[in-house]
Amino acid sequence: MAARKQLTRLKAPYLKRILLEPSRVTDWEKYPWNLPIFHGREFEFEFTSAITIIVGENGTGKSTLLEAIGALAGYDEAGGGKGYRPVDHSIAIDKSGASLADTLRGHWLPKVTAGWFFRAESFYSVARYLDRAALEDPFKPPPPDFLSWSHGEGFIRFFEERCRRQGIYILDEPESALSPTRQIELLKLLRRMEQSGSAQVIMATHSPLLMACPNARLFRVRRSGLDLVDFQDTDHFRMMRDFCSDPAAFLAEALYEDEP
């Protein structure tokens, strides 16, 4: 197979900064602009490493922020690469990320928008599209056949096939179908991507294993914005640490309910 053309000799990260343009917001009481991270009606976030990881509780806006970054890079809300639209999701997919992107400005050096936006909930639709498209093109190599594998194996096979190329990769909770062993496989892939210097990864996760990715910068969503944090200081890690040190005591406390 012929080598793919290198888009730039500059190293990742390619997306350097995103910032909110307050003048473009028409209703601060409407989602997603009423999220705590936009409480001060300003928002700015810099990317200074090849791998950036964002953590926070459900409902804090992690996925919406990733959707907005994907839209800035030209990706569809359902996930995929640039120009992919495998299914009609005009009703099923929330559009808040794209709406947020309309009020954001991205600073790139250079603007590398090749890559992939991975969303666990739409993985099978995208994978089915890729398998079918490869079968219909006689000039392409044999199809990757992502759907013949188990859920977790299909995820890893997909990552390995797609993420070897230069570009920007947005991963929204990729651990959703991965066992701890498979999460280690993903960590190995992330390390190879970081060492290549040609891939930028922006990932949201709840997995303490993925949060510990070497050389990644980890940010926690707070009311004040996105704060740099060590993975051992996250609630996710502390909860798993407490459970592993004394499962019985942890569960007794966690499952305790006051008498009505």
PDB file of C-alpha atoms in Angstrom:
ATOM      1  CA  MET A   1       0.000   0.000   0.000  1.00  0.00           C
ATOM      2  CA  ALA A   2       1.354   3.450  -0.911  1.00  0.00           C
ATOM      3  CA  ALA A   3       2.338   5.675   1.984  1.00  0.00           C
ATOM      4  CA  ARG A   4      -0.092   8.437   2.793  1.00  0.00           C
ATOM      5  CA  LYS A   5       1.026  11.951   2.056  1.00  0.00           C
ATOM      6  CA  GLN A   6       2.248  13.860   5.099  1.00  0.00           C
ATOM      7  CA  LEU A   7       0.069  16.900   5.670  1.00  0.00           C
ATOM      8  CA  THR A   8       2.692  18.910   7.566  1.00  0.00           C
ATOM      9  CA  ARG A   9       6.140  18.472   9.070  1.00  0.00           C
ATOM     10  CA  LEU A  10       5.075  20.343  12.206  1.00  0.00           C
ATOM     11  CA  LYS A  11       4.443  18.279  15.321  1.00  0.00           C
ATOM     12  CA  ALA A  12       1.142  17.912  17.138  1.00  0.00           C
ATOM     13  CA  PRO A  13      -0.806  19.566  18.684  1.00  0.00           C
ATOM     14  CA  TYR A  14      -2.315  21.264  15.640  1.00  0.00           C
ATOM     15  CA  LEU A  15      -5.335  22.799  17.362  1.00  0.00           C
ATOM     16  CA  LYS A  16      -3.626  25.236  19.725  1.00  0.00           C
ATOM     17  CA  ARG A  17      -6.495  27.064  21.367  1.00  0.00           C
ATOM     18  CA  ILE A  18     -10.248  27.482  21.438  1.00  0.00           C
ATOM     19  CA  LEU A  19     -12.076  30.459  22.885  1.00  0.00           C
ATOM     20  CA  LEU A  20     -15.646  31.561  23.265  1.00  0.00           C
ATOM     21  CA  GLU A  21     -16.839  34.628  21.355  1.00  0.00           C
ATOM     22  CA  PRO A  22     -19.428  36.206  23.712  1.00  0.00           C
ATOM     23  CA  SER A  23     -20.825  38.409  20.959  1.00  0.00           C
ATOM     24  CA  ARG A  24     -21.982  35.283  19.090  1.00  0.00           C
ATOM     25  CA  VAL A  25     -24.072  33.966  22.010  1.00  0.00           C
ATOM     26  CA  THR A  26     -27.731  34.949  21.732  1.00  0.00           C
ATOM     27  CA  ASP A  27     -29.106  33.314  24.909  1.00  0.00           C
ATOM     28  CA  TRP A  28     -26.890  32.662  27.936  1.00  0.00           C
ATOM     29  CA  GLU A  29     -29.743  30.838  29.716  1.00  0.00           C
ATOM     30  CA  LYS A  30     -29.899  28.179  27.019  1.00  0.00           C
ATOM     31  CA  TYR A  31     -27.861  24.965  26.927  1.00  0.00           C
ATOM     32  CA  PRO A  32     -24.908  24.648  26.407  1.00  0.00           C
ATOM     33  CA  TRP A  33     -24.015  28.265  27.249  1.00  0.00           C
ATOM     34  CA  ASN A  34     -25.576  27.892  30.719  1.00  0.00           C
ATOM     35  CA  LEU A  35     -22.980  25.237  31.632  1.00  0.00           C
ATOM     36  CA  PRO A  36     -20.786  26.109  34.642  1.00  0.00           C
ATOM     37  CA  ILE A  37     -17.652  26.384  32.467  1.00  0.00           C
ATOM     38  CA  PHE A  38     -19.242  29.374  30.719  1.00  0.00           C
ATOM     39  CA  HIS A  39     -20.518  30.935  33.954  1.00  0.00           C
ATOM     40  CA  GLY A  40     -18.290  33.997  33.593  1.00  0.00           C
ATOM     41  CA  ARG A  41     -19.404  34.404  29.971  1.00  0.00           C
ATOM     42  CA  GLU A  42     -15.880  33.710  28.817  1.00  0.00           C
ATOM     43  CA  PHE A  43     -13.946  30.566  28.043  1.00  0.00           C
ATOM     44  CA  GLU A  44     -10.470  29.880  26.708  1.00  0.00           C
ATOM     45  CA  PHE A  45      -8.602  26.589  26.546  1.00  0.00           C
ATOM     46  CA  GLU A  46      -5.069  25.932  25.270  1.00  0.00           C
ATOM     47  CA  PHE A  47      -3.697  22.659  23.940  1.00  0.00           C
ATOM     48  CA  THR A  48       0.026  22.334  24.597  1.00  0.00           C
ATOM     49  CA  SER A  49       0.514  18.559  24.397  1.00  0.00           C
ATOM     50  CA  ALA A  50      -0.235  15.896  21.826  1.00  0.00           C
ATOM     51  CA  ILE A  51      -2.749  14.196  24.148  1.00  0.00           C
ATOM     52  CA  THR A  52      -5.322  16.122  26.169  1.00  0.00           C
ATOM     53  CA  ILE A  53      -7.738  14.307  28.480  1.00  0.00           C
ATOM     54  CA  ILE A  54     -10.890  15.835  29.988  1.00  0.00           C
ATOM     55  CA  VAL A  55     -12.692  14.360  33.010  1.00  0.00           C
ATOM     56  CA  GLY A  56     -15.758  15.336  34.986  1.00  0.00           C
ATOM     57  CA  GLU A  57     -19.142  14.122  36.127  1.00  0.00           C
ATOM     58  CA  ASN A  58     -21.970  13.425  33.700  1.00  0.00           C
ATOM     59  CA  GLY A  59     -23.741  16.610  32.701  1.00  0.00           C
ATOM     60  CA  THR A  60     -20.715  18.882  33.038  1.00  0.00           C
ATOM     61  CA  GLY A  61     -20.461  19.357  29.272  1.00  0.00           C
ATOM     62  CA  LYS A  62     -17.486  17.130  28.335  1.00  0.00           C
ATOM     63  CA  SER A  63     -19.174  15.464  25.370  1.00  0.00           C
ATOM     64  CA  THR A  64     -20.722  18.715  24.173  1.00  0.00           C
ATOM     65  CA  LEU A  65     -17.299  20.368  24.218  1.00  0.00           C
ATOM     66  CA  LEU A  66     -15.821  17.480  22.216  1.00  0.00           C
ATOM     67  CA  GLU A  67     -18.695  17.684  19.735  1.00  0.00           C
ATOM     68  CA  ALA A  68     -17.970  21.399  19.296  1.00  0.00           C
ATOM     69  CA  ILE A  69     -14.264  20.706  18.676  1.00  0.00           C
ATOM     70  CA  GLY A  70     -15.274  18.030  16.179  1.00  0.00           C
ATOM     71  CA  ALA A  71     -17.512  20.527  14.402  1.00  0.00           C
ATOM     72  CA  LEU A  72     -14.642  23.040  14.256  1.00  0.00           C
ATOM     73  CA  ALA A  73     -12.587  20.328  12.537  1.00  0.00           C
ATOM     74  CA  GLY A  74     -15.391  19.620  10.069  1.00  0.00           C
ATOM     75  CA  TYR A  75     -16.671  16.344  11.561  1.00  0.00           C
ATOM     76  CA  ASP A  76     -20.291  15.275  11.800  1.00  0.00           C
ATOM     77  CA  GLU A  77     -22.066  15.146  15.181  1.00  0.00           C
ATOM     78  CA  ALA A  78     -22.550  11.371  14.840  1.00  0.00           C
ATOM     79  CA  GLY A  79     -18.816  10.799  14.580  1.00  0.00           C
ATOM     80  CA  GLY A  80     -16.575   9.609  11.793  1.00  0.00           C
ATOM     81  CA  GLY A  81     -14.060  11.359   9.597  1.00  0.00           C
ATOM     82  CA  LYS A  82     -14.388  14.448   7.483  1.00  0.00           C
ATOM     83  CA  GLY A  83     -17.179  13.999   4.964  1.00  0.00           C
ATOM     84  CA  TYR A  84     -18.643  10.862   6.589  1.00  0.00           C
ATOM     85  CA  ARG A  85     -22.349  10.731   7.260  1.00  0.00           C
ATOM     86  CA  PRO A  86     -23.244   7.061   7.531  1.00  0.00           C
ATOM     87  CA  VAL A  87     -26.792   7.398   8.876  1.00  0.00           C
ATOM     88  CA  ASP A  88     -29.610   9.922   8.966  1.00  0.00           C
ATOM     89  CA  HIS A  89     -29.470  11.199  12.533  1.00  0.00           C
ATOM     90  CA  SER A  90     -31.267  14.508  12.100  1.00  0.00           C
ATOM     91  CA  ILE A  91     -33.642  13.652  14.963  1.00  0.00           C
ATOM     92  CA  ALA A  92     -31.624  11.253  17.129  1.00  0.00           C
ATOM     93  CA  ILE A  93     -28.404  13.241  17.522  1.00  0.00           C
ATOM     94  CA  ASP A  94     -28.260  16.278  19.768  1.00  0.00           C
ATOM     95  CA  LYS A  95     -27.079  19.416  17.948  1.00  0.00           C
ATOM     96  CA  SER A  96     -25.831  21.369  20.968  1.00  0.00           C
ATOM     97  CA  GLY A  97     -22.169  20.685  20.132  1.00  0.00           C
ATOM     98  CA  ALA A  98     -22.522  22.157  16.653  1.00  0.00           C
ATOM     99  CA  SER A  99     -24.407  25.129  18.092  1.00  0.00           C
ATOM    100  CA  LEU A 100     -21.582  25.704  20.592  1.00  0.00           C
ATOM    101  CA  ALA A 101     -19.031  25.505  17.755  1.00  0.00           C
ATOM    102  CA  ASP A 102     -20.755  28.454  16.088  1.00  0.00           C
ATOM    103  CA  THR A 103     -19.760  30.590  19.081  1.00  0.00           C
ATOM    104  CA  LEU A 104     -16.191  29.285  19.356  1.00  0.00           C
ATOM    105  CA  ARG A 105     -13.045  30.276  17.504  1.00  0.00           C
ATOM    106  CA  GLY A 106     -10.242  27.804  16.946  1.00  0.00           C
ATOM    107  CA  HIS A 107      -6.562  28.663  16.500  1.00  0.00           C
ATOM    108  CA  TRP A 108      -4.613  26.108  14.461  1.00  0.00           C
ATOM    109  CA  LEU A 109      -0.965  25.744  13.455  1.00  0.00           C
ATOM    110  CA  PRO A 110      -1.466  24.411  10.879  1.00  0.00           C
ATOM    111  CA  LYS A 111      -5.136  23.525  10.381  1.00  0.00           C
ATOM    112  CA  VAL A 112      -4.937  19.745  10.149  1.00  0.00           C
ATOM    113  CA  THR A 113      -8.479  18.382  10.084  1.00  0.00           C
ATOM    114  CA  ALA A 114      -7.756  14.862   8.867  1.00  0.00           C
ATOM    115  CA  GLY A 115      -8.422  12.286  11.547  1.00  0.00           C
ATOM    116  CA  TRP A 116     -11.481  10.932  13.291  1.00  0.00           C
ATOM    117  CA  PHE A 117     -14.233  11.763  15.775  1.00  0.00           C
ATOM    118  CA  PHE A 118     -15.008   8.599  17.733  1.00  0.00           C
ATOM    119  CA  ARG A 119     -18.330   8.256  19.544  1.00  0.00           C
ATOM    120  CA  ALA A 120     -19.094   4.946  21.212  1.00  0.00           C
ATOM    121  CA  GLU A 121     -22.854   5.198  20.688  1.00  0.00           C
ATOM    122  CA  SER A 122     -22.494   5.552  16.923  1.00  0.00           C
ATOM    123  CA  PHE A 123     -19.595   3.123  16.453  1.00  0.00           C
ATOM    124  CA  TYR A 124     -21.619   0.370  14.801  1.00  0.00           C
ATOM    125  CA  SER A 125     -23.296   2.690  12.312  1.00  0.00           C
ATOM    126  CA  VAL A 126     -19.943   4.154  11.290  1.00  0.00           C
ATOM    127  CA  ALA A 127     -18.229   0.739  11.182  1.00  0.00           C
ATOM    128  CA  ARG A 128     -21.033  -0.720   9.056  1.00  0.00           C
ATOM    129  CA  TYR A 129     -20.680   2.200   6.649  1.00  0.00           C
ATOM    130  CA  LEU A 130     -16.902   1.679   6.358  1.00  0.00           C
ATOM    131  CA  ASP A 131     -17.220  -2.075   5.804  1.00  0.00           C
ATOM    132  CA  ARG A 132     -19.888  -1.590   3.145  1.00  0.00           C
ATOM    133  CA  ALA A 133     -18.026   1.223   1.371  1.00  0.00           C
ATOM    134  CA  ALA A 134     -14.858  -0.908   1.183  1.00  0.00           C
ATOM    135  CA  LEU A 135     -16.798  -3.811  -0.297  1.00  0.00           C
ATOM    136  CA  GLU A 136     -18.279  -1.568  -2.981  1.00  0.00           C
ATOM    137  CA  ASP A 137     -14.885  -0.160  -4.076  1.00  0.00           C
ATOM    138  CA  PRO A 138     -12.950  -2.715  -6.202  1.00  0.00           C
ATOM    139  CA  PHE A 139      -9.785  -0.585  -6.043  1.00  0.00           C
ATOM    140  CA  LYS A 140      -9.542  -0.637  -2.245  1.00  0.00           C
ATOM    141  CA  PRO A 141      -7.854  -3.411  -0.227  1.00  0.00           C
ATOM    142  CA  PRO A 142     -10.058  -5.996   1.559  1.00  0.00           C
ATOM    143  CA  PRO A 143     -12.544  -4.357   3.966  1.00  0.00           C
ATOM    144  CA  PRO A 144     -11.524  -4.071   7.613  1.00  0.00           C
ATOM    145  CA  ASP A 145     -14.598  -6.081   8.658  1.00  0.00           C
ATOM    146  CA  PHE A 146     -14.933  -4.344  12.029  1.00  0.00           C
ATOM    147  CA  LEU A 147     -18.298  -5.938  12.813  1.00  0.00           C
ATOM    148  CA  SER A 148     -17.086  -9.550  12.750  1.00  0.00           C
ATOM    149  CA  TRP A 149     -15.345  -9.003  16.084  1.00  0.00           C
ATOM    150  CA  SER A 150     -16.692  -8.647  19.605  1.00  0.00           C
ATOM    151  CA  HIS A 151     -17.640  -5.145  20.694  1.00  0.00           C
ATOM    152  CA  GLY A 152     -14.352  -4.444  22.508  1.00  0.00           C
ATOM    153  CA  GLU A 153     -12.211  -6.176  19.867  1.00  0.00           C
ATOM    154  CA  GLY A 154     -13.978  -4.221  17.143  1.00  0.00           C
ATOM    155  CA  PHE A 155     -13.184  -0.978  18.984  1.00  0.00           C
ATOM    156  CA  ILE A 156      -9.478  -1.817  19.246  1.00  0.00           C
ATOM    157  CA  ARG A 157      -9.262  -3.019  15.647  1.00  0.00           C
ATOM    158  CA  PHE A 158     -10.932   0.206  14.560  1.00  0.00           C
ATOM    159  CA  PHE A 159      -8.517   2.371  16.585  1.00  0.00           C
ATOM    160  CA  GLU A 160      -5.486   0.522  15.257  1.00  0.00           C
ATOM    161  CA  GLU A 161      -6.657   0.803  11.655  1.00  0.00           C
ATOM    162  CA  ARG A 162      -7.688   4.459  11.763  1.00  0.00           C
ATOM    163  CA  CYS A 163      -5.341   6.129  14.243  1.00  0.00           C
ATOM    164  CA  ARG A 164      -2.006   5.412  12.564  1.00  0.00           C
ATOM    165  CA  ARG A 165      -2.431   8.389  10.257  1.00  0.00           C
ATOM    166  CA  GLN A 166      -1.486  12.005  10.752  1.00  0.00           C
ATOM    167  CA  GLY A 167      -4.401  14.019  12.087  1.00  0.00           C
ATOM    168  CA  ILE A 168      -6.543  15.069  15.026  1.00  0.00           C
ATOM    169  CA  TYR A 169      -8.462  12.387  16.922  1.00  0.00           C
ATOM    170  CA  ILE A 170     -11.382  13.160  19.198  1.00  0.00           C
ATOM    171  CA  LEU A 171     -12.384  10.253  21.455  1.00  0.00           C
ATOM    172  CA  ASP A 172     -15.552  10.479  23.533  1.00  0.00           C
ATOM    173  CA  GLU A 173     -15.474   7.874  26.329  1.00  0.00           C
ATOM    174  CA  PRO A 174     -13.730   5.152  24.288  1.00  0.00           C
ATOM    175  CA  GLU A 175     -13.596   2.876  27.348  1.00  0.00           C
ATOM    176  CA  SER A 176     -17.342   2.213  27.162  1.00  0.00           C
ATOM    177  CA  ALA A 177     -16.880  -1.235  25.562  1.00  0.00           C
ATOM    178  CA  LEU A 178     -13.322  -1.981  26.677  1.00  0.00           C
ATOM    179  CA  SER A 179     -12.296  -4.355  29.444  1.00  0.00           C
ATOM    180  CA  PRO A 180      -9.336  -3.232  31.595  1.00  0.00           C
ATOM    181  CA  THR A 181      -7.063  -5.386  29.416  1.00  0.00           C
ATOM    182  CA  ARG A 182      -8.359  -3.715  26.255  1.00  0.00           C
ATOM    183  CA  GLN A 183      -7.939  -0.308  27.868  1.00  0.00           C
ATOM    184  CA  ILE A 184      -4.249  -1.137  28.276  1.00  0.00           C
ATOM    185  CA  GLU A 185      -4.156  -1.935  24.544  1.00  0.00           C
ATOM    186  CA  LEU A 186      -5.649   1.490  23.871  1.00  0.00           C
ATOM    187  CA  LEU A 187      -3.039   3.086  26.170  1.00  0.00           C
ATOM    188  CA  LYS A 188      -0.290   1.424  24.114  1.00  0.00           C
ATOM    189  CA  LEU A 189      -1.809   2.828  20.945  1.00  0.00           C
ATOM    190  CA  LEU A 190      -2.081   6.301  22.507  1.00  0.00           C
ATOM    191  CA  ARG A 191       1.584   6.126  23.486  1.00  0.00           C
ATOM    192  CA  ARG A 192       2.562   5.218  19.913  1.00  0.00           C
ATOM    193  CA  MET A 193       0.455   8.102  18.604  1.00  0.00           C
ATOM    194  CA  GLU A 194       2.104  10.517  21.042  1.00  0.00           C
ATOM    195  CA  GLN A 195       5.596   9.283  20.177  1.00  0.00           C
ATOM    196  CA  SER A 196       4.952   9.645  16.446  1.00  0.00           C
ATOM    197  CA  GLY A 197       4.469  13.399  16.851  1.00  0.00           C
ATOM    198  CA  SER A 198       1.903  13.359  14.049  1.00  0.00           C
ATOM    199  CA  ALA A 199      -1.326  12.834  16.000  1.00  0.00           C
ATOM    200  CA  GLN A 200      -3.263  15.080  18.337  1.00  0.00           C
ATOM    201  CA  VAL A 201      -5.720  13.345  20.665  1.00  0.00           C
ATOM    202  CA  ILE A 202      -8.484  15.045  22.646  1.00  0.00           C
ATOM    203  CA  MET A 203     -10.320  12.550  24.831  1.00  0.00           C
ATOM    204  CA  ALA A 204     -13.081  12.566  27.419  1.00  0.00           C
ATOM    205  CA  THR A 205     -13.108   9.584  29.774  1.00  0.00           C
ATOM    206  CA  HIS A 206     -14.260   8.201  33.118  1.00  0.00           C
ATOM    207  CA  SER A 207     -11.521   5.548  33.174  1.00  0.00           C
ATOM    208  CA  PRO A 208      -8.704   6.024  35.734  1.00  0.00           C
ATOM    209  CA  LEU A 209      -6.537   3.767  33.532  1.00  0.00           C
ATOM    210  CA  LEU A 210      -6.868   6.061  30.529  1.00  0.00           C
ATOM    211  CA  MET A 211      -6.455   9.150  32.717  1.00  0.00           C
ATOM    212  CA  ALA A 212      -2.981   7.851  33.597  1.00  0.00           C
ATOM    213  CA  CYS A 213      -1.816   8.013  29.961  1.00  0.00           C
ATOM    214  CA  PRO A 214       1.897   9.031  30.038  1.00  0.00           C
ATOM    215  CA  ASN A 215       2.741  12.554  28.829  1.00  0.00           C
ATOM    216  CA  ALA A 216      -0.937  13.501  28.549  1.00  0.00           C
ATOM    217  CA  ARG A 217      -2.327  16.670  30.130  1.00  0.00           C
ATOM    218  CA  LEU A 218      -5.381  15.914  32.255  1.00  0.00           C
ATOM    219  CA  PHE A 219      -8.056  18.532  32.898  1.00  0.00           C
ATOM    220  CA  ARG A 220     -11.032  18.382  35.251  1.00  0.00           C
ATOM    221  CA  VAL A 221     -14.220  20.269  34.464  1.00  0.00           C
ATOM    222  CA  ARG A 222     -14.962  22.745  37.238  1.00  0.00           C
ATOM    223  CA  ARG A 223     -17.238  25.756  37.586  1.00  0.00           C
ATOM    224  CA  SER A 224     -14.157  27.918  36.985  1.00  0.00           C
ATOM    225  CA  GLY A 225     -13.358  26.127  33.743  1.00  0.00           C
ATOM    226  CA  LEU A 226     -10.938  23.324  32.971  1.00  0.00           C
ATOM    227  CA  ASP A 227      -8.290  22.898  35.660  1.00  0.00           C
ATOM    228  CA  LEU A 228      -5.084  20.893  35.243  1.00  0.00           C
ATOM    229  CA  VAL A 229      -5.122  17.916  37.620  1.00  0.00           C
ATOM    230  CA  ASP A 230      -3.127  14.776  38.441  1.00  0.00           C
ATOM    231  CA  PHE A 231      -5.095  11.587  37.790  1.00  0.00           C
ATOM    232  CA  GLN A 232      -4.565  10.493  41.418  1.00  0.00           C
ATOM    233  CA  ASP A 233      -6.463  13.603  42.558  1.00  0.00           C
ATOM    234  CA  THR A 234      -9.596  12.797  40.542  1.00  0.00           C
ATOM    235  CA  ASP A 235     -12.746  11.468  42.198  1.00  0.00           C
ATOM    236  CA  HIS A 236     -12.654   8.536  39.754  1.00  0.00           C
ATOM    237  CA  PHE A 237      -9.230   7.366  40.941  1.00  0.00           C
ATOM    238  CA  ARG A 238      -9.959   7.943  44.623  1.00  0.00           C
ATOM    239  CA  MET A 239     -13.173   5.941  44.431  1.00  0.00           C
ATOM    240  CA  MET A 240     -11.459   2.989  42.743  1.00  0.00           C
ATOM    241  CA  ARG A 241      -8.548   3.188  45.202  1.00  0.00           C
ATOM    242  CA  ASP A 242     -10.904   3.108  48.178  1.00  0.00           C
ATOM    243  CA  PHE A 243     -12.836   0.193  46.712  1.00  0.00           C
ATOM    244  CA  CYS A 244      -9.681  -1.825  45.987  1.00  0.00           C
ATOM    245  CA  SER A 245      -8.240  -1.235  49.479  1.00  0.00           C
ATOM    246  CA  ASP A 246     -11.367  -2.464  51.295  1.00  0.00           C
ATOM    247  CA  PRO A 247     -14.259  -3.565  49.041  1.00  0.00           C
ATOM    248  CA  ALA A 248     -16.570  -4.616  51.885  1.00  0.00           C
ATOM    249  CA  ALA A 249     -16.217  -1.360  53.807  1.00  0.00           C
ATOM    250  CA  PHE A 250     -16.517   0.708  50.649  1.00  0.00           C
ATOM    251  CA  LEU A 251     -19.734  -1.005  49.565  1.00  0.00           C
ATOM    252  CA  ALA A 252     -21.200  -0.858  53.062  1.00  0.00           C
ATOM    253  CA  GLU A 253     -20.755   2.907  53.087  1.00  0.00           C
ATOM    254  CA  ALA A 254     -21.693   3.467  49.449  1.00  0.00           C
ATOM    255  CA  LEU A 255     -24.897   1.417  49.640  1.00  0.00           C
ATOM    256  CA  TYR A 256     -26.010   2.638  53.039  1.00  0.00           C
ATOM    257  CA  GLU A 257     -29.430   4.279  53.016  1.00  0.00           C
ATOM    258  CA  ASP A 258     -31.035   6.152  55.884  1.00  0.00           C
ATOM    259  CA  GLU A 259     -34.217   4.617  57.273  1.00  0.00           C
ATOM    260  CA  PRO A 260     -37.342   6.382  55.917  1.00  0.00           C
TER     261      PRO A 260
END
